[in-house]
Amino acid sequence: FGPALAVGLVSALSAMPAARLLADVPRLALPPVGAVSLGRPLLLPLLSLPVKFRLLAAFPAFFLAILFFLDQNITVRTVCSPDNKLKPRATYHLDLLVLGMLTAATYH
């Protein structure tokens, strides 16, 4: 998370009024939220795409589904193993909750 945190921190600092007194940094003009620079929407309905692209999108989706399945099973087996002496806490299924919320938020 270091590089992303550094970019975010420096960007936030450069937007402060005190930093603008030190130097006039040119800023990139951004399109409105939810749009790209070409004027088309950022997210498209999946069913509006040609079948070829829907099938191509299924390829990485299949591997992501396997990754999520394995991640959850490894977590469950690690926590539930008596050798590790771990107890499931309130955050036991938090990763699945966040994943479900992200999926629901990006479903178009």
CSV table of N, CA, C and O in Angstrom, one decimal:
chain,number,residue,atom,x,y,z
A,1,PHE,N,0.8,-1.2,0.0
A,1,PHE,CA,0.0,0.0,0.0
A,1,PHE,C,0.9,1.3,0.0
A,1,PHE,O,0.3,2.4,-0.1
A,2,GLY,N,2.1,1.1,0.1
A,2,GLY,CA,3.0,2.3,0.2
A,2,GLY,C,2.9,3.3,-0.9
A,2,GLY,O,2.7,4.5,-0.7
A,3,PRO,N,3.1,2.8,-2.2
A,3,PRO,CA,3.1,3.7,-3.3
A,3,PRO,C,1.7,4.4,-3.5
A,3,PRO,O,1.7,5.6,-3.7
A,4,ALA,N,0.6,3.7,-3.3
A,4,ALA,CA,-0.7,4.3,-3.4
A,4,ALA,C,-0.9,5.3,-2.3
A,4,ALA,O,-1.5,6.4,-2.5
A,5,LEU,N,-0.4,5.0,-1.1
A,5,LEU,CA,-0.6,5.9,0.0
A,5,LEU,C,0.3,7.2,-0.2
A,5,LEU,O,-0.2,8.3,0.1
A,6,ALA,N,1.5,7.0,-0.7
A,6,ALA,CA,2.3,8.2,-1.0
A,6,ALA,C,1.7,9.1,-2.1
A,6,ALA,O,1.7,10.3,-1.9
A,7,VAL,N,1.2,8.5,-3.1
A,7,VAL,CA,0.5,9.3,-4.2
A,7,VAL,C,-0.7,10.1,-3.6
A,7,VAL,O,-0.9,11.3,-3.9
A,8,GLY,N,-1.5,9.4,-2.8
A,8,GLY,CA,-2.7,10.0,-2.3
A,8,GLY,C,-2.3,11.1,-1.3
A,8,GLY,O,-2.9,12.2,-1.3
A,9,LEU,N,-1.3,10.9,-0.5
A,9,LEU,CA,-0.9,11.9,0.5
A,9,LEU,C,-0.3,13.1,-0.1
A,9,LEU,O,-0.7,14.2,0.2
A,10,VAL,N,0.5,12.9,-1.1
A,10,VAL,CA,1.1,14.1,-1.8
A,10,VAL,C,0.1,14.8,-2.6
A,10,VAL,O,0.1,16.1,-2.7
A,11,SER,N,-0.9,14.1,-3.2
A,11,SER,CA,-2.0,14.8,-3.9
A,11,SER,C,-2.8,15.6,-3.0
A,11,SER,O,-3.2,16.7,-3.3
A,12,ALA,N,-3.1,15.1,-1.8
A,12,ALA,CA,-3.9,15.8,-0.8
A,12,ALA,C,-3.1,17.0,-0.3
A,12,ALA,O,-3.7,18.1,-0.1
A,13,LEU,N,-1.9,16.8,-0.1
A,13,LEU,CA,-1.1,18.0,0.4
A,13,LEU,C,-1.0,19.1,-0.7
A,13,LEU,O,-1.0,20.3,-0.3
A,14,SER,N,-0.8,18.7,-1.9
A,14,SER,CA,-0.7,19.7,-3.0
A,14,SER,C,-2.0,20.5,-3.2
A,14,SER,O,-2.0,21.6,-3.8
A,15,ALA,N,-3.1,19.9,-2.8
A,15,ALA,CA,-4.4,20.6,-3.0
A,15,ALA,C,-4.7,21.6,-1.8
A,15,ALA,O,-5.7,22.4,-1.9
A,16,MET,N,-3.9,21.6,-0.8
A,16,MET,CA,-4.1,22.5,0.3
A,16,MET,C,-3.7,23.9,-0.1
A,16,MET,O,-2.8,24.1,-0.9
A,17,PRO,N,-4.5,24.9,0.5
A,17,PRO,CA,-4.2,26.3,0.1
A,17,PRO,C,-2.7,26.7,0.4
A,17,PRO,O,-2.1,27.5,-0.3
A,18,ALA,N,-2.2,26.2,1.5
A,18,ALA,CA,-0.8,26.6,1.9
A,18,ALA,C,0.2,26.1,0.8
A,18,ALA,O,1.2,26.8,0.5
A,19,ALA,N,0.0,25.0,0.2
A,19,ALA,CA,0.9,24.5,-0.8
A,19,ALA,C,0.8,25.3,-2.1
A,19,ALA,O,1.7,25.4,-2.8
A,20,ARG,N,-0.4,25.8,-2.3
A,20,ARG,CA,-0.6,26.6,-3.6
A,20,ARG,C,0.2,28.0,-3.5
A,20,ARG,O,0.5,28.5,-4.5
A,21,LEU,N,0.4,28.4,-2.3
A,21,LEU,CA,1.2,29.6,-2.1
A,21,LEU,C,2.7,29.4,-2.5
A,21,LEU,O,3.4,30.3,-2.9
A,22,LEU,N,3.2,28.1,-2.3
A,22,LEU,CA,4.6,27.8,-2.5
A,22,LEU,C,4.8,27.7,-4.0
A,22,LEU,O,5.9,28.1,-4.5
A,23,ALA,N,3.9,27.0,-4.7
A,23,ALA,CA,4.2,26.8,-6.2
A,23,ALA,C,2.8,26.6,-6.9
A,23,ALA,O,1.9,26.1,-6.3
A,24,ASP,N,2.7,27.1,-8.1
A,24,ASP,CA,1.5,26.9,-8.9
A,24,ASP,C,1.7,25.7,-9.7
A,24,ASP,O,2.3,25.7,-10.8
A,25,VAL,N,1.2,24.6,-9.3
A,25,VAL,CA,1.3,23.3,-10.0
A,25,VAL,C,0.1,23.1,-10.9
A,25,VAL,O,-1.0,23.2,-10.5
A,26,PRO,N,0.4,22.9,-12.2
A,26,PRO,CA,-0.7,22.8,-13.2
A,26,PRO,C,-1.5,21.5,-12.9
A,26,PRO,O,-0.9,20.5,-12.5
A,27,ARG,N,-2.8,21.6,-13.0
A,27,ARG,CA,-3.6,20.4,-12.7
A,27,ARG,C,-4.3,19.9,-13.9
A,27,ARG,O,-4.6,20.6,-14.9
A,28,LEU,N,-4.5,18.6,-14.0
A,28,LEU,CA,-5.1,17.9,-15.1
A,28,LEU,C,-6.6,18.1,-14.9
A,28,LEU,O,-7.2,17.8,-13.9
A,29,ALA,N,-7.3,18.5,-16.0
A,29,ALA,CA,-8.8,18.6,-16.0
A,29,ALA,C,-9.4,17.3,-16.0
A,29,ALA,O,-9.1,16.5,-16.9
A,30,LEU,N,-10.2,16.9,-15.1
A,30,LEU,CA,-10.9,15.6,-15.0
A,30,LEU,C,-12.3,15.7,-15.5
A,30,LEU,O,-13.0,16.7,-15.2
A,31,PRO,N,-12.8,14.7,-16.1
A,31,PRO,CA,-14.2,14.6,-16.5
A,31,PRO,C,-15.1,14.5,-15.3
A,31,PRO,O,-14.6,14.1,-14.2
A,32,PRO,N,-16.4,14.7,-15.5
A,32,PRO,CA,-17.3,14.5,-14.3
A,32,PRO,C,-17.3,13.1,-13.8
A,32,PRO,O,-16.8,12.2,-14.5
A,33,VAL,N,-17.7,12.9,-12.6
A,33,VAL,CA,-17.7,11.6,-11.9
A,33,VAL,C,-18.5,10.6,-12.8
A,33,VAL,O,-19.6,10.9,-13.2
A,34,GLY,N,-18.0,9.4,-13.0
A,34,GLY,CA,-18.7,8.4,-13.7
A,34,GLY,C,-18.6,8.4,-15.2
A,34,GLY,O,-19.3,7.8,-15.9
A,35,ALA,N,-17.7,9.3,-15.7
A,35,ALA,CA,-17.5,9.4,-17.1
A,35,ALA,C,-16.0,9.3,-17.4
A,35,ALA,O,-15.1,9.6,-16.6
A,36,VAL,N,-15.7,8.9,-18.6
A,36,VAL,CA,-14.3,8.9,-19.1
A,36,VAL,C,-14.1,10.1,-20.0
A,36,VAL,O,-15.0,10.8,-20.4
A,37,SER,N,-12.9,10.3,-20.4
A,37,SER,CA,-12.5,11.5,-21.2
A,37,SER,C,-13.2,11.5,-22.6
A,37,SER,O,-13.3,12.5,-23.3
A,38,LEU,N,-13.6,10.3,-23.1
A,38,LEU,CA,-14.2,10.3,-24.4
A,38,LEU,C,-15.7,10.6,-24.4
A,38,LEU,O,-16.3,10.5,-25.5
A,39,GLY,N,-16.3,10.8,-23.3
A,39,GLY,CA,-17.7,11.1,-23.2
A,39,GLY,C,-18.6,9.9,-23.1
A,39,GLY,O,-19.8,10.1,-23.0
A,40,ARG,N,-18.0,8.7,-23.0
A,40,ARG,CA,-18.9,7.6,-22.8
A,40,ARG,C,-18.9,7.2,-21.3
A,40,ARG,O,-18.1,7.7,-20.5
A,41,PRO,N,-19.9,6.5,-20.9
A,41,PRO,CA,-20.0,6.1,-19.4
A,41,PRO,C,-18.9,5.2,-19.0
A,41,PRO,O,-18.3,4.4,-19.9
A,42,LEU,N,-18.5,5.2,-17.8
A,42,LEU,CA,-17.5,4.4,-17.3
A,42,LEU,C,-17.9,2.9,-17.2
A,42,LEU,O,-17.1,2.0,-17.6
A,43,LEU,N,-19.1,2.6,-16.7
A,43,LEU,CA,-19.6,1.2,-16.7
A,43,LEU,C,-20.7,1.0,-17.7
A,43,LEU,O,-21.5,1.9,-17.9
A,44,LEU,N,-20.6,-0.1,-18.4
A,44,LEU,CA,-21.6,-0.4,-19.4
A,44,LEU,C,-22.4,-1.6,-19.0
A,44,LEU,O,-21.9,-2.5,-18.3
A,45,PRO,N,-23.7,-1.7,-19.4
A,45,PRO,CA,-24.4,-2.9,-19.0
A,45,PRO,C,-23.8,-4.1,-19.8
A,45,PRO,O,-23.5,-4.1,-21.0
A,46,LEU,N,-23.6,-5.2,-19.0
A,46,LEU,CA,-23.0,-6.4,-19.6
A,46,LEU,C,-23.8,-7.0,-20.8
A,46,LEU,O,-23.2,-7.4,-21.8
A,47,LEU,N,-25.1,-7.0,-20.7
A,47,LEU,CA,-25.9,-7.6,-21.8
A,47,LEU,C,-25.9,-6.7,-23.0
A,47,LEU,O,-26.3,-7.2,-24.1
A,48,SER,N,-25.4,-5.5,-23.0
A,48,SER,CA,-25.3,-4.7,-24.2
A,48,SER,C,-24.1,-5.0,-25.0
A,48,SER,O,-23.9,-4.5,-26.1
A,49,LEU,N,-23.1,-5.7,-24.4
A,49,LEU,CA,-21.9,-6.1,-25.1
A,49,LEU,C,-22.2,-7.2,-26.1
A,49,LEU,O,-23.0,-8.1,-25.9
A,50,PRO,N,-21.4,-7.3,-27.2
A,50,PRO,CA,-21.5,-8.5,-28.1
A,50,PRO,C,-21.1,-9.8,-27.3
A,50,PRO,O,-20.4,-9.7,-26.3
A,51,VAL,N,-21.6,-10.9,-27.8
A,51,VAL,CA,-21.4,-12.2,-27.1
A,51,VAL,C,-20.0,-12.5,-27.0
A,51,VAL,O,-19.5,-13.1,-26.0
A,52,LYS,N,-19.2,-12.2,-28.0
A,52,LYS,CA,-17.7,-12.5,-27.9
A,52,LYS,C,-17.1,-11.9,-26.7
A,52,LYS,O,-16.3,-12.5,-26.0
A,53,PHE,N,-17.4,-10.6,-26.4
A,53,PHE,CA,-16.8,-10.0,-25.2
A,53,PHE,C,-17.4,-10.5,-23.9
A,53,PHE,O,-16.7,-10.5,-22.9
A,54,ARG,N,-18.6,-10.9,-23.9
A,54,ARG,CA,-19.2,-11.5,-22.7
A,54,ARG,C,-18.5,-12.8,-22.4
A,54,ARG,O,-18.2,-13.1,-21.2
A,55,LEU,N,-18.2,-13.6,-23.4
A,55,LEU,CA,-17.5,-14.9,-23.2
A,55,LEU,C,-16.1,-14.6,-22.7
A,55,LEU,O,-15.5,-15.3,-21.9
A,56,LEU,N,-15.4,-13.6,-23.3
A,56,LEU,CA,-14.1,-13.2,-22.9
A,56,LEU,C,-14.1,-12.7,-21.4
A,56,LEU,O,-13.1,-13.0,-20.7
A,57,ALA,N,-15.1,-12.0,-21.0
A,57,ALA,CA,-15.2,-11.6,-19.6
A,57,ALA,C,-15.4,-12.8,-18.6
A,57,ALA,O,-15.0,-12.7,-17.5
A,58,ALA,N,-16.0,-13.8,-19.1
A,58,ALA,CA,-16.3,-15.0,-18.3
A,58,ALA,C,-14.9,-15.7,-17.9
A,58,ALA,O,-14.9,-16.3,-16.9
A,59,PHE,N,-13.9,-15.6,-18.7
A,59,PHE,CA,-12.7,-16.2,-18.5
A,59,PHE,C,-12.0,-15.7,-17.2
A,59,PHE,O,-11.7,-16.5,-16.3
A,60,PRO,N,-11.7,-14.4,-17.0
A,60,PRO,CA,-11.2,-14.0,-15.7
A,60,PRO,C,-12.2,-14.1,-14.6
A,60,PRO,O,-11.7,-14.3,-13.4
A,61,ALA,N,-13.5,-14.0,-14.9
A,61,ALA,CA,-14.5,-14.1,-13.8
A,61,ALA,C,-14.4,-15.5,-13.2
A,61,ALA,O,-14.6,-15.7,-12.0
A,62,PHE,N,-14.2,-16.6,-14.0
A,62,PHE,CA,-14.1,-17.9,-13.5
A,62,PHE,C,-12.9,-18.1,-12.5
A,62,PHE,O,-13.0,-18.6,-11.5
A,63,PHE,N,-11.8,-17.5,-12.9
A,63,PHE,CA,-10.6,-17.6,-12.0
A,63,PHE,C,-10.8,-16.8,-10.8
A,63,PHE,O,-10.3,-17.2,-9.7
A,64,LEU,N,-11.5,-15.6,-10.8
A,64,LEU,CA,-11.8,-14.9,-9.6
A,64,LEU,C,-12.7,-15.6,-8.7
A,64,LEU,O,-12.5,-15.6,-7.5
A,65,ALA,N,-13.7,-16.3,-9.3
A,65,ALA,CA,-14.6,-17.1,-8.4
A,65,ALA,C,-13.8,-18.2,-7.7
A,65,ALA,O,-14.0,-18.5,-6.5
A,66,ILE,N,-12.9,-18.9,-8.4
A,66,ILE,CA,-12.0,-19.9,-7.8
A,66,ILE,C,-11.2,-19.3,-6.7
A,66,ILE,O,-11.0,-19.8,-5.6
A,67,LEU,N,-10.6,-18.1,-6.9
A,67,LEU,CA,-9.8,-17.4,-5.9
A,67,LEU,C,-10.6,-17.1,-4.7
A,67,LEU,O,-10.2,-17.3,-3.6
A,68,PHE,N,-11.8,-16.6,-4.8
A,68,PHE,CA,-12.7,-16.2,-3.7
A,68,PHE,C,-13.1,-17.5,-2.9
A,68,PHE,O,-13.1,-17.5,-1.7
A,69,PHE,N,-13.4,-18.6,-3.7
A,69,PHE,CA,-13.7,-19.8,-3.0
A,69,PHE,C,-12.6,-20.4,-2.2
A,69,PHE,O,-12.7,-20.8,-1.0
A,70,LEU,N,-11.4,-20.4,-2.8
A,70,LEU,CA,-10.2,-20.9,-2.0
A,70,LEU,C,-9.9,-20.0,-0.9
A,70,LEU,O,-9.5,-20.5,0.2
A,71,ASP,N,-10.0,-18.7,-1.0
A,71,ASP,CA,-9.7,-17.8,0.1
A,71,ASP,C,-10.6,-18.0,1.2
A,71,ASP,O,-10.1,-18.1,2.4
A,72,GLN,N,-11.9,-18.2,1.0
A,72,GLN,CA,-12.8,-18.4,2.1
A,72,GLN,C,-12.6,-19.8,2.7
A,72,GLN,O,-12.6,-19.9,4.0
A,73,ASN,N,-12.3,-20.8,1.9
A,73,ASN,CA,-12.1,-22.1,2.5
A,73,ASN,C,-10.8,-22.2,3.3
A,73,ASN,O,-10.7,-22.9,4.4
A,74,ILE,N,-9.7,-21.5,2.8
A,74,ILE,CA,-8.5,-21.5,3.6
A,74,ILE,C,-8.7,-20.8,4.9
A,74,ILE,O,-8.2,-21.2,6.0
A,75,THR,N,-9.4,-19.7,4.9
A,75,THR,CA,-9.7,-18.9,6.1
A,75,THR,C,-10.5,-19.8,7.1
A,75,THR,O,-10.1,-19.9,8.3
A,76,VAL,N,-11.5,-20.5,6.6
A,76,VAL,CA,-12.3,-21.3,7.5
A,76,VAL,C,-11.5,-22.4,8.1
A,76,VAL,O,-11.6,-22.7,9.3
A,77,ARG,N,-10.7,-23.1,7.3
A,77,ARG,CA,-9.9,-24.2,7.8
A,77,ARG,C,-8.9,-23.8,8.8
A,77,ARG,O,-8.5,-24.5,9.7
A,78,THR,N,-8.3,-22.6,8.5
A,78,THR,CA,-7.3,-22.1,9.5
A,78,THR,C,-7.9,-21.7,10.8
A,78,THR,O,-7.4,-22.1,11.9
A,79,VAL,N,-9.0,-21.0,10.8
A,79,VAL,CA,-9.6,-20.6,12.0
A,79,VAL,C,-10.3,-21.8,12.8
A,79,VAL,O,-10.2,-21.9,14.0
A,80,CYS,N,-10.8,-22.7,12.1
A,80,CYS,CA,-11.5,-23.8,12.7
A,80,CYS,C,-10.6,-25.0,13.1
A,80,CYS,O,-11.1,-25.9,13.8
A,81,SER,N,-9.4,-24.9,12.7
A,81,SER,CA,-8.5,-26.0,13.1
A,81,SER,C,-8.1,-25.9,14.6
A,81,SER,O,-7.7,-24.9,15.1
A,82,PRO,N,-8.3,-27.0,15.3
A,82,PRO,CA,-8.0,-27.0,16.7
A,82,PRO,C,-6.5,-26.8,17.0
A,82,PRO,O,-6.2,-26.4,18.1
A,83,ASP,N,-5.7,-27.1,16.1
A,83,ASP,CA,-4.2,-26.9,16.3
A,83,ASP,C,-3.9,-25.5,16.5
A,83,ASP,O,-2.9,-25.1,17.2
A,84,ASN,N,-4.6,-24.6,15.8
A,84,ASN,CA,-4.3,-23.2,15.8
A,84,ASN,C,-4.9,-22.4,17.0
A,84,ASN,O,-4.5,-21.3,17.3
A,85,LYS,N,-5.8,-23.0,17.7
A,85,LYS,CA,-6.5,-22.5,18.9
A,85,LYS,C,-7.0,-21.1,18.6
A,85,LYS,O,-6.9,-20.2,19.5
A,86,LEU,N,-7.6,-20.9,17.5
A,86,LEU,CA,-8.2,-19.6,17.1
A,86,LEU,C,-9.8,-19.7,17.4
A,86,LEU,O,-10.3,-20.7,17.2
A,87,LYS,N,-10.3,-18.5,17.7
A,87,LYS,CA,-11.8,-18.5,17.9
A,87,LYS,C,-12.4,-17.5,16.8
A,87,LYS,O,-11.8,-16.4,16.6
A,88,PRO,N,-13.5,-17.9,16.1
A,88,PRO,CA,-14.1,-17.0,15.2
A,88,PRO,C,-14.6,-15.7,15.9
A,88,PRO,O,-15.3,-15.8,16.9
A,89,ARG,N,-14.2,-14.6,15.4
A,89,ARG,CA,-14.6,-13.3,16.0
A,89,ARG,C,-15.7,-12.7,15.1
A,89,ARG,O,-16.2,-13.3,14.2
A,90,ALA,N,-16.0,-11.5,15.4
A,90,ALA,CA,-17.1,-10.7,14.7
A,90,ALA,C,-16.7,-10.5,13.2
A,90,ALA,O,-17.5,-10.4,12.4
A,91,THR,N,-15.4,-10.5,13.0
A,91,THR,CA,-14.9,-10.2,11.6
A,91,THR,C,-14.7,-11.5,10.8
A,91,THR,O,-14.0,-11.4,9.7
A,92,TYR,N,-15.2,-12.6,11.3
A,92,TYR,CA,-14.9,-13.9,10.7
A,92,TYR,C,-15.4,-13.9,9.2
A,92,TYR,O,-14.7,-14.4,8.3
A,93,HIS,N,-16.5,-13.4,8.9
A,93,HIS,CA,-17.0,-13.4,7.5
A,93,HIS,C,-17.0,-12.0,6.9
A,93,HIS,O,-17.7,-11.7,5.9
A,94,LEU,N,-16.2,-11.1,7.4
A,94,LEU,CA,-16.2,-9.7,6.9
A,94,LEU,C,-15.6,-9.6,5.5
A,94,LEU,O,-16.1,-8.8,4.7
A,95,ASP,N,-14.7,-10.5,5.1
A,95,ASP,CA,-14.2,-10.4,3.8
A,95,ASP,C,-15.3,-10.8,2.8
A,95,ASP,O,-15.4,-10.2,1.7
A,96,LEU,N,-16.1,-11.8,3.1
A,96,LEU,CA,-17.2,-12.1,2.2
A,96,LEU,C,-18.3,-11.0,2.2
A,96,LEU,O,-18.9,-10.7,1.1
A,97,LEU,N,-18.5,-10.3,3.3
A,97,LEU,CA,-19.4,-9.2,3.3
A,97,LEU,C,-19.0,-8.1,2.4
A,97,LEU,O,-19.7,-7.6,1.6
A,98,VAL,N,-17.7,-7.7,2.5
A,98,VAL,CA,-17.1,-6.7,1.7
A,98,VAL,C,-17.2,-7.1,0.2
A,98,VAL,O,-17.5,-6.3,-0.7
A,99,LEU,N,-16.8,-8.3,-0.1
A,99,LEU,CA,-16.9,-8.8,-1.5
A,99,LEU,C,-18.3,-8.7,-2.0
A,99,LEU,O,-18.5,-8.3,-3.1
A,100,GLY,N,-19.3,-9.2,-1.2
A,100,GLY,CA,-20.7,-9.1,-1.7
A,100,GLY,C,-21.1,-7.7,-1.9
A,100,GLY,O,-21.9,-7.4,-2.8
A,101,MET,N,-20.7,-6.8,-1.0
A,101,MET,CA,-21.1,-5.4,-1.2
A,101,MET,C,-20.5,-4.8,-2.4
A,101,MET,O,-21.2,-4.0,-3.1
A,102,LEU,N,-19.2,-5.1,-2.7
A,102,LEU,CA,-18.6,-4.6,-3.9
A,102,LEU,C,-19.3,-5.1,-5.1
A,102,LEU,O,-19.5,-4.4,-6.1
A,103,THR,N,-19.6,-6.4,-5.1
A,103,THR,CA,-20.3,-7.0,-6.2
A,103,THR,C,-21.6,-6.4,-6.5
A,103,THR,O,-22.0,-6.1,-7.6
A,104,ALA,N,-22.4,-6.1,-5.4
A,104,ALA,CA,-23.7,-5.5,-5.5
A,104,ALA,C,-23.6,-4.1,-6.0
A,104,ALA,O,-24.4,-3.6,-6.8
A,105,ALA,N,-22.5,-3.4,-5.6
A,105,ALA,CA,-22.4,-2.0,-6.0
A,105,ALA,C,-22.0,-1.8,-7.4
A,105,ALA,O,-22.4,-0.8,-8.1
A,106,THR,N,-21.3,-2.8,-8.0
A,106,THR,CA,-20.8,-2.7,-9.4
A,106,THR,C,-21.7,-3.4,-10.3
A,106,THR,O,-21.5,-3.4,-11.5
A,107,TYR,N,-22.8,-4.1,-9.8
A,107,TYR,CA,-23.7,-4.8,-10.7
A,107,TYR,C,-24.5,-3.8,-11.4
A,107,TYR,O,-25.1,-2.9,-10.9
A,108,HIS,N,-24.6,-3.9,-12.7
A,108,HIS,CA,-25.2,-2.9,-13.5
A,108,HIS,C,-26.4,-3.5,-14.3
A,108,HIS,O,-26.4,-4.3,-15.0
